[in-house]
Coordinates of C-alpha atoms in Angstrom, one line a residue:
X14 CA 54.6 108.0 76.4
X15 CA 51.3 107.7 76.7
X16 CA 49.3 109.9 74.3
X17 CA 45.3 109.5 74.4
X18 CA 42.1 112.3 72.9
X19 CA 39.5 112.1 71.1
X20 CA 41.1 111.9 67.3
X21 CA 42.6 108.5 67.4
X22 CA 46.1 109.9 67.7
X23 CA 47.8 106.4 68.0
X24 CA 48.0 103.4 66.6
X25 CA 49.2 100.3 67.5
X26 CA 47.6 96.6 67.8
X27 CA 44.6 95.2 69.3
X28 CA 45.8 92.7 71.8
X29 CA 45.0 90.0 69.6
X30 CA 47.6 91.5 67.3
X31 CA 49.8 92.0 70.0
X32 CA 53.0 90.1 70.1
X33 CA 52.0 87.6 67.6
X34 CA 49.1 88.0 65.2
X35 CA 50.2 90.9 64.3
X36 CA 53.9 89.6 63.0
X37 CA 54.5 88.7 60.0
X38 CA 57.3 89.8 57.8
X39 CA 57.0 92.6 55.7
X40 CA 60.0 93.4 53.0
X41 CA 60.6 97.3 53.2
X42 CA 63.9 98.8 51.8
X43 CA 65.6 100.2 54.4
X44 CA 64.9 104.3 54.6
X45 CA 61.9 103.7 52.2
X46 CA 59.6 105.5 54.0
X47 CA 56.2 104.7 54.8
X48 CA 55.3 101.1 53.6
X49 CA 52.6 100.0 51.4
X50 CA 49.5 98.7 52.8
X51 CA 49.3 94.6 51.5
X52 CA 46.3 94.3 48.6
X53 CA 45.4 92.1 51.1
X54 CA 44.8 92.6 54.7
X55 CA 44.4 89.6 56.9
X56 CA 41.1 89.8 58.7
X57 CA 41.7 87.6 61.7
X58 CA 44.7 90.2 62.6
X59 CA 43.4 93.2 61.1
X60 CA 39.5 93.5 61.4
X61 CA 38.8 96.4 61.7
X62 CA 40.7 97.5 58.5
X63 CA 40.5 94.5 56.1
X64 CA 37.2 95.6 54.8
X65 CA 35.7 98.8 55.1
X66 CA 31.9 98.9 56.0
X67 CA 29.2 97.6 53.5
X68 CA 25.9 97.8 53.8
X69 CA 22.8 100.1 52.8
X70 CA 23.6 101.7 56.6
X71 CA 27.4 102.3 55.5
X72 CA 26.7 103.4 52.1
X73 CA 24.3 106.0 53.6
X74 CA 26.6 107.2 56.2
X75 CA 29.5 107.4 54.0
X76 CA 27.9 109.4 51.1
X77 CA 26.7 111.9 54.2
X78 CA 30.6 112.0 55.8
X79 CA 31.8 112.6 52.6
X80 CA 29.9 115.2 51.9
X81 CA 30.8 116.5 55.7
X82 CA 34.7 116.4 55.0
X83 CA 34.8 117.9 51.7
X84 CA 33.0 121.1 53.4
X85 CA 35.2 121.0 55.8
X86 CA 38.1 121.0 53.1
X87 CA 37.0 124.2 52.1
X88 CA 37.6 126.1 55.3
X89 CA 41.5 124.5 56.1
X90 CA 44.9 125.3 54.6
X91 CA 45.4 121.6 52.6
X92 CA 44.8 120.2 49.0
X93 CA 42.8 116.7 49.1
X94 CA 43.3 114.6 45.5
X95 CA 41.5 112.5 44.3
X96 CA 41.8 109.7 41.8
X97 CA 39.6 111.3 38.8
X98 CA 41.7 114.5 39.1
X99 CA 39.4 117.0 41.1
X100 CA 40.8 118.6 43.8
X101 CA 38.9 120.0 47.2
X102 CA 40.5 122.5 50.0
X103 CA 41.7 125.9 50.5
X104 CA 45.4 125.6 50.7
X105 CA 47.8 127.4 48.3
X106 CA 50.8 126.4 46.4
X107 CA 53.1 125.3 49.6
X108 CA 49.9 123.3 51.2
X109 CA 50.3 119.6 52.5
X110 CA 48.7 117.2 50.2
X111 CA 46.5 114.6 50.9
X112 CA 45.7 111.8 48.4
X113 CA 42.7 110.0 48.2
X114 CA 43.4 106.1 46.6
X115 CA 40.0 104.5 47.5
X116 CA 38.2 108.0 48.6
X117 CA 34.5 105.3 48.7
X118 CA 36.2 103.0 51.6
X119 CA 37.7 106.2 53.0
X120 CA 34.2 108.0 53.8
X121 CA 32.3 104.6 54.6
X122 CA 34.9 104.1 57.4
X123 CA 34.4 107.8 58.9
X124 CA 30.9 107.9 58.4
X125 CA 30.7 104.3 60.3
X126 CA 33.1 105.2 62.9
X127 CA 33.7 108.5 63.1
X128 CA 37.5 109.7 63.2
X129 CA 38.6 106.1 64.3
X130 CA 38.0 105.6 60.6
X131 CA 40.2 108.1 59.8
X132 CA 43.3 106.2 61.2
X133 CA 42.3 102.7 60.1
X134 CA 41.6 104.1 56.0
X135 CA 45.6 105.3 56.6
X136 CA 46.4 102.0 57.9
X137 CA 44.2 100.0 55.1
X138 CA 45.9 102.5 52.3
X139 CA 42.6 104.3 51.7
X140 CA 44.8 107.3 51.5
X141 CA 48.3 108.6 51.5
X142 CA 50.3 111.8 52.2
X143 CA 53.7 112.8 51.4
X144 CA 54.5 115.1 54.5
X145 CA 52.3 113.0 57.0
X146 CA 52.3 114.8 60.1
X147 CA 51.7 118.6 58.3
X148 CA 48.9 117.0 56.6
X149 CA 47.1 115.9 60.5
X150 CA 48.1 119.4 62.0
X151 CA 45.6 120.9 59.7
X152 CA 43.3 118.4 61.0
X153 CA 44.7 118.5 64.8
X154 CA 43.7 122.4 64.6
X155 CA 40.6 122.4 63.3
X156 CA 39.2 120.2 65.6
X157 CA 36.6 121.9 66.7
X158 CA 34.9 123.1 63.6
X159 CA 35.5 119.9 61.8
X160 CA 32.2 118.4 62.3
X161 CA 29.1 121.3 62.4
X162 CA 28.3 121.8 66.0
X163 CA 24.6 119.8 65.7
X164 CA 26.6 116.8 64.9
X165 CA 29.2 117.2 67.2
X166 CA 26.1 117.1 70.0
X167 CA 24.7 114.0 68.3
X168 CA 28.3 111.8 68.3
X169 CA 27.3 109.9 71.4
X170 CA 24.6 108.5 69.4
X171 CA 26.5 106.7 67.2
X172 CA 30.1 106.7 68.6
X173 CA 31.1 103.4 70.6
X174 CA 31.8 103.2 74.5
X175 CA 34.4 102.2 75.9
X176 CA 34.3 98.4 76.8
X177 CA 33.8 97.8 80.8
X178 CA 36.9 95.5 80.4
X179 CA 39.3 98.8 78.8
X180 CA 38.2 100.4 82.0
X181 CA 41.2 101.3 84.9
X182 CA 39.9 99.6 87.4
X183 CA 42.6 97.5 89.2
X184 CA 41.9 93.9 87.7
X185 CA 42.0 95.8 83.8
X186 CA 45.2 98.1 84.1
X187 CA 48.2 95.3 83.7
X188 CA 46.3 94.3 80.6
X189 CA 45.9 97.6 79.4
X190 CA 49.7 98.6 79.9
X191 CA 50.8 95.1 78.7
X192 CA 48.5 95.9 75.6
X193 CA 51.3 99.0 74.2
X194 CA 54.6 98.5 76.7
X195 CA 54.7 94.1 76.0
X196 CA 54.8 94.7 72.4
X197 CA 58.6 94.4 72.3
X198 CA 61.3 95.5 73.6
X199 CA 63.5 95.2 70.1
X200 CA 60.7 97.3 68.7
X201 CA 61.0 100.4 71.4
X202 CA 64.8 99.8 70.3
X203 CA 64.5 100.5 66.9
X204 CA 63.3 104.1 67.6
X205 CA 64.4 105.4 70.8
X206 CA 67.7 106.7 71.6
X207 CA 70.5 104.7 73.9
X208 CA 68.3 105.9 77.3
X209 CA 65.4 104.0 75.9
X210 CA 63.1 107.1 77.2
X211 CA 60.3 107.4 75.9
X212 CA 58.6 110.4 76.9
X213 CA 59.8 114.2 75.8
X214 CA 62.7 115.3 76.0
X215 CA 64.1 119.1 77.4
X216 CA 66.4 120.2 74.2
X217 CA 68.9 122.9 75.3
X218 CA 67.4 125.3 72.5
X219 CA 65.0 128.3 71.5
X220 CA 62.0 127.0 70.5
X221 CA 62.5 128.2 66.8
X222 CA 65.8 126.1 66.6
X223 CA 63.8 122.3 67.7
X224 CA 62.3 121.8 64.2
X225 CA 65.8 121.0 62.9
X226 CA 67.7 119.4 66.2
X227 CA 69.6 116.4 65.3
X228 CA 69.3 112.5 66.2
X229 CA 72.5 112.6 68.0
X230 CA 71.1 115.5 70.2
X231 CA 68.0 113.3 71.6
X232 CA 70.0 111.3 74.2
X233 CA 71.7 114.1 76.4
X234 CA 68.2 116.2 76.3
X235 CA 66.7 113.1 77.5
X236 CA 69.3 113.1 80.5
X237 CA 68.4 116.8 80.7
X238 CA 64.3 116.2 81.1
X239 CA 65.2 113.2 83.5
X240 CA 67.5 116.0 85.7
X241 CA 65.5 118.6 85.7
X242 CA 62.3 116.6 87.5
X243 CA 65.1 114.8 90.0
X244 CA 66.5 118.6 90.6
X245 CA 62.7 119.8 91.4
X246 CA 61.7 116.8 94.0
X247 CA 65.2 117.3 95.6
X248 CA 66.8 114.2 94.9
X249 CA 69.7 113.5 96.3
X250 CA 72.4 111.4 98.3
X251 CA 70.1 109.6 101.0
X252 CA 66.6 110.3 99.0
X253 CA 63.6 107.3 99.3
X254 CA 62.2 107.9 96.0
X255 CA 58.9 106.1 94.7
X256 CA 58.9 106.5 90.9
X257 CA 55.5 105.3 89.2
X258 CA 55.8 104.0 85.9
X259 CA 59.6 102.8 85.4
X260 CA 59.6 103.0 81.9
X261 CA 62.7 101.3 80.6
X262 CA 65.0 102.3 83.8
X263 CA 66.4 105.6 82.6
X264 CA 65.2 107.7 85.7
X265 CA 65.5 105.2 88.5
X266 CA 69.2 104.8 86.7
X267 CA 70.2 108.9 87.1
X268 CA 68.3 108.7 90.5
X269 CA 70.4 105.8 92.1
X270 CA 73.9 107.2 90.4
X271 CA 73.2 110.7 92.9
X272 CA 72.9 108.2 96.0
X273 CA 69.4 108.1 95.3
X274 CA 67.2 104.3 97.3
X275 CA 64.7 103.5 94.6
X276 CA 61.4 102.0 94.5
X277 CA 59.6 102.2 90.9
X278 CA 56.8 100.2 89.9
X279 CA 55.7 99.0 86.5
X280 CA 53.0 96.6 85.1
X281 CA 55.0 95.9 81.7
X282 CA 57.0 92.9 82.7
X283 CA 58.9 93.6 79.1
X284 CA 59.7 96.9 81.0
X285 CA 60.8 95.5 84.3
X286 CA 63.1 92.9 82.8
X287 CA 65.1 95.0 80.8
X288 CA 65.3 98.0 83.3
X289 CA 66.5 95.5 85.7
X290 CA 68.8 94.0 84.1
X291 CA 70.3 97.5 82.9
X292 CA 70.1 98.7 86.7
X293 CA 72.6 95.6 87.5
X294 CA 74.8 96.2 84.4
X295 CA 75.5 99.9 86.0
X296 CA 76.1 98.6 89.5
X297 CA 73.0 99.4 91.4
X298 CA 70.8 96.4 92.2
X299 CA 71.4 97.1 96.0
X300 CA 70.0 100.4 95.5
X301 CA 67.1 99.9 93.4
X302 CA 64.1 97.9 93.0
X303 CA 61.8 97.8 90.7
X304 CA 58.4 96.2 91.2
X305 CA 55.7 94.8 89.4
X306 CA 53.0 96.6 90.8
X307 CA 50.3 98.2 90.7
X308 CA 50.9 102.4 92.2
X309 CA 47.7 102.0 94.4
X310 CA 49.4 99.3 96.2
X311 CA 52.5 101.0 97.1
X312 CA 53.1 101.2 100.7
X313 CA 55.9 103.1 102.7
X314 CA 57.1 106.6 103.2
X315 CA 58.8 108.2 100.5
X316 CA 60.8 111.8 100.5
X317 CA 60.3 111.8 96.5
X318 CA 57.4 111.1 94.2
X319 CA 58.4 111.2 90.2
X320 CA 56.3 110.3 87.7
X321 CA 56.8 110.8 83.9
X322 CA 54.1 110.9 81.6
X323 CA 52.1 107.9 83.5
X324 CA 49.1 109.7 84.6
X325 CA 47.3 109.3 81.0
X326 CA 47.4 105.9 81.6
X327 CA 45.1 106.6 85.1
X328 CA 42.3 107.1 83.5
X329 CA 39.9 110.4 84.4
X330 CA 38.1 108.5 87.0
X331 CA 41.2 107.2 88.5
X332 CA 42.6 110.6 89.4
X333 CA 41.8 111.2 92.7
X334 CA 43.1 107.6 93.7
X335 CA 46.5 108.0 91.3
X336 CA 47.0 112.0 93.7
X337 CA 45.7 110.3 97.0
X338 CA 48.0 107.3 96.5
X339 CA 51.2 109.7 96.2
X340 CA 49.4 112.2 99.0
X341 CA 49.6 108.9 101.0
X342 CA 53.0 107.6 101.1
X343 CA 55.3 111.3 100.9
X344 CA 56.8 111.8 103.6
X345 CA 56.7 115.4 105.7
X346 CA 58.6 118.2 103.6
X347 CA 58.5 116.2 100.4
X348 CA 57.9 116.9 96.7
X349 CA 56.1 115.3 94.1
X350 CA 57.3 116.1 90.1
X351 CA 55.3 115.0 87.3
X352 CA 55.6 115.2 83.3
X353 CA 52.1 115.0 82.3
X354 CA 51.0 115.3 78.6
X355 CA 47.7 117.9 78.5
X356 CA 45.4 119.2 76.6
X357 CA 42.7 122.0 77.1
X358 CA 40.7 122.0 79.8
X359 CA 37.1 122.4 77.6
X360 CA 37.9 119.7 75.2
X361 CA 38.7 117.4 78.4
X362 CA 35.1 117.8 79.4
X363 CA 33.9 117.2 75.6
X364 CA 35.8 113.7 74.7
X365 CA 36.1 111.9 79.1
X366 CA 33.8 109.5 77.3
X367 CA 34.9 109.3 74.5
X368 CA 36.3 105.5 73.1
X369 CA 38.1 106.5 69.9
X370 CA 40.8 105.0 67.8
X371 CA 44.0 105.4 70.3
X372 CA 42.0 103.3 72.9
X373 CA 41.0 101.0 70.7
X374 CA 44.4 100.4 69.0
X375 CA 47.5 101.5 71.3
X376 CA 46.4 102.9 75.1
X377 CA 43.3 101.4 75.9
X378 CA 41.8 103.2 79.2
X379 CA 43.5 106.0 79.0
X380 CA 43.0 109.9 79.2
X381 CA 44.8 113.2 79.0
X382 CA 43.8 115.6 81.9
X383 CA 44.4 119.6 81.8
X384 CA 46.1 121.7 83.7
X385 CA 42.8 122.5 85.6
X386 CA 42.2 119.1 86.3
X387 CA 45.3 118.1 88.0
X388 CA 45.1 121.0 89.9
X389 CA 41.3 120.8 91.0
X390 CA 41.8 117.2 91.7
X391 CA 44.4 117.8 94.2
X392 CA 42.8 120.6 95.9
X393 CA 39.6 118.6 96.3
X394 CA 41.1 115.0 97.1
X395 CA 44.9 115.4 98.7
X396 CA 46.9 117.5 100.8
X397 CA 49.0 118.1 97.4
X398 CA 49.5 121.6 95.7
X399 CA 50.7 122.7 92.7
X400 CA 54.0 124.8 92.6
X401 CA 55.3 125.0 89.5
X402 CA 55.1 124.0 86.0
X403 CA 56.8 124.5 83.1
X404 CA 55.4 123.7 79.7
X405 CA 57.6 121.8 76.9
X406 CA 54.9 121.0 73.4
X407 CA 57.3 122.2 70.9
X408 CA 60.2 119.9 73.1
X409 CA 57.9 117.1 72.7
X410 CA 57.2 117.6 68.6
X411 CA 61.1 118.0 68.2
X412 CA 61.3 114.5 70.1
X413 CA 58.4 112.7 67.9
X414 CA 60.3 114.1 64.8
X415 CA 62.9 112.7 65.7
X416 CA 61.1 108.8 66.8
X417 CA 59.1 108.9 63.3
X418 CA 62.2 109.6 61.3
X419 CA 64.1 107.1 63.2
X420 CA 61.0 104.5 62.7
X421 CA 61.0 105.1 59.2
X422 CA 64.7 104.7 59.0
X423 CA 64.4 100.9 60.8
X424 CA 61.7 99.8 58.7
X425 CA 63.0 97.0 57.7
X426 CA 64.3 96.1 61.0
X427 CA 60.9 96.6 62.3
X428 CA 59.5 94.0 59.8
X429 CA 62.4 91.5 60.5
X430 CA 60.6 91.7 63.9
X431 CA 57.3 90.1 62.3
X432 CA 55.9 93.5 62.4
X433 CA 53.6 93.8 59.4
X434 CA 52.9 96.6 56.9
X435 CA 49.6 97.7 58.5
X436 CA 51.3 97.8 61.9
X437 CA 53.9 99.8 60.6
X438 CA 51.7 102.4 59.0
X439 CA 49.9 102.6 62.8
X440 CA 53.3 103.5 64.4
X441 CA 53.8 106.1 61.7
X442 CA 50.5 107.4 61.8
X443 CA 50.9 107.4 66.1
X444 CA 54.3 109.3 65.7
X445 CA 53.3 111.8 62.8
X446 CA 50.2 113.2 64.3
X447 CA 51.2 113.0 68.0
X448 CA 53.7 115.4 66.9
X449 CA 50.7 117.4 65.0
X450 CA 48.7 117.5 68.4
X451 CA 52.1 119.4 69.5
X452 CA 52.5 121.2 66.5
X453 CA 49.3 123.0 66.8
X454 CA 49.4 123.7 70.3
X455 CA 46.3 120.9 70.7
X456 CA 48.8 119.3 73.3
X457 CA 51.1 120.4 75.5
X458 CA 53.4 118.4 78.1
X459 CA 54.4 120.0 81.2
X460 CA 56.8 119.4 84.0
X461 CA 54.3 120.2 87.1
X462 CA 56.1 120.5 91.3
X463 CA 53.6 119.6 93.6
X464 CA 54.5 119.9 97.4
X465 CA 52.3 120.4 100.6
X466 CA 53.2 124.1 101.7
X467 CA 50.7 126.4 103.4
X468 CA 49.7 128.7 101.7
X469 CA 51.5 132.1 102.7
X470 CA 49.2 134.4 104.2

């Protein structure tokens, strides 16, 4: 999964917190729930969040952002406490709660860094909520009338870039993937299901029945999303199928066992290892290979292109190449399927230069694109139409439900891992409002059939 806009909707570790700096072992009774942040944060791991802001600059800012949110409070459906009893929002009786423990550190950290600060107070303990994810929906709904539109025009002012060295240019992207999929393989364990997929699933269910679907339900809809994308690019006995982004082997797995050659490329060596060595436990080393590769070196001819949910990690600027590349190497007749997480079209063209907290923390250089914009930039750059395309959001909010619990659940084995407090309130913030973004119909993810057809005339 790779999940990227401009609310910080992820969290991991900054690479210096990586595999290492981040680990240290934090004691969490198993099915706890969220941990505690530590009193005391470790600044050389953690610096953004150790400290909030200070400052004449900061205490300025913060007074002005507090006043900001608590107007903002007013207008949504949730109850915001704080510590000397008061209360601020419009939501009744039933409304998600959101309590403020050091509401001062919360609003210097939003009014220095806009929503980025809204993640790291969560992951410092500035505040807490008892149903997490309902309490971001509100949030992830309101987006656009959060902040006054004057301000909103004024954010590139103060918001930061995005460093040239996050950028997808060819030299940056293996550091960029190795920054979220070389965290640990143990770690994606503790949360994903047996196929190790971690993307949305396809659930066979009405949408109305997905908010209560079952753990043991989450490995066969896997299998399900994985069939239905080999279905729509014809795979079959005797297929040449490039896959682009191998993820933990899943795919290339289902692909090879319907006679399937396979060529998928990753930049997570963690990936690669273990997807080859659970190709070879199944028996098809001779049939697939998995490469450590960039996509826009891929050469050959392929009858199948199947990527799933790799193009937010292109990068908007990257698009053309990412659609040329596959363009390039299908071969006459062939089909291209995607799963591509979106989000609307107009908010795209708001936040493409946006740096916010989920670049900074889990997916650094990457972007969701729209419907529109994978279709214009095929039109424009590549031979490549779009078909077909089915959309899946409430699939995907089902499947995060399902990850968070499960993360929750493991905490303690997480922390065996040397995964700290701090990084395990990042996950949970990652998971819980991902699933919000869905929730709200802010994101969607959609299985899009691209193919070279005339048009019919």
């Amino acid at each position: 999964m790779t999940m990227t806009d401009e609310n910080g909707t992820a969290a991991a570790v900054e690479v210096t917190a990586g595999k290492s700096a981040a680990r240290h072992p934090v004691n969490v009774p198993n099915g706890a729930g969220v941990p505690a942040s530590p009193a005391t944060i470790d600044p050389e791991v953690w610096p953004g969040v150790a400290q909030p802001p200070s400052g004449t600059k900061a205490l300025v800012a913060g007074k002005a952002a507090g006043l900001l949110f608590k107007a903002a409070l007013r207008r949504l459906p949730v109850i915001v406490a704080y510590p000397d009893g008061s209360v601020v929002g419009a939501g009744g009786p039933d409304a998600p709660v959101m309590t403020m423990v050091r509401p001062e550190a919360f609003e210097a950290r939003i009014g220095d860094n806009g929503l980025i600060g809204l993640g790291e107070s969560f992951m410092a303990g500035d505040w807490e909520a008892s149903d997490l994810a309902a309490v971001l929906e509100v949030f992830a709904a309101s987006v656009d009338t959060l902040i006054p539109k004057p301000l909103q025009q004024l954010r590139t002012l103060y918001l930061p870039r995005t460093p040239r060295h996050e950028q997808n240019a060819e030299q940056n992207t293996r550091s960029n993937i190795s920054r979220h999929y070389d965290l640990s393989n143990e770690l994606f364990s503790n949360f994903l299901d047996g196929t190790m997929s971690y993307s949305s699933a396809l659930f066979p269910l009405a949408d109305g029945a997905l908010d209560s679907v079952p753990w043991e339900a989450l490995a066969e809809a896997q299998q399900a999303k994985i069939d239905r994308l080999l279905d729509k690019a014809g795979v079959r006995s005797g297929t040449r199928l490039l896959e682009i982004g191998t993820g933990w082997g899943e795919l290339a797995l289902r692909a090879a066992a319907r006679g399937a050659t396979v060529y998928s490329v990753t930049l997570s060596s963690e990936q690669q290892a273990l997807a080859q060595e659970r190709i070879a436990d199944a028996g098809y080393a001779g049939q697939v290979t998995v490469a450590l590769q960039d996509y826009r070196a891929v050469e050959g001819e392929f009858d199948a292109v199947v990527s799933v949910e790799m193009i937010e990690a292109v990068g908007y600027e990257y698009w053309p190449i990412y659609f040329q590349t596959i363009d390039r190497v299908l071969a006459p007749g062939g089909k291209v399927a995607i799963q591509a997480i979106t989000m609307p079209h107009g908010r795209m063209l708001a936040t493409r230069n946006a740096y916010t907290w989920v670049h900074k923390y889990i997916f650094p250089g990457g972007f969701l694109p729209s419907v529109r914009a994978i279709e214009g930039v095929t039109q424009q750059h590549t031979t490549l139409r779009v078909r077909e395309r089915m959309g899946m959001g409430d699939h995907y909010a089902a499947t995060l439900r399902l990850w968070e619990e499960r993360f929750i659940a493991r905490s303690q084995e997480v922390g065996e891992l040397g995964f700290d407090a701090v990084f395990q309130r990042m996950w949970i913030f990652y998971l819980a409002y991902s699933r919000a973004g869905f929730q709200s119909g802010y994101l969607d993810v959609q299985q899009i059939v691209l193919d070279r057809r005339e048009a019919q005339l």
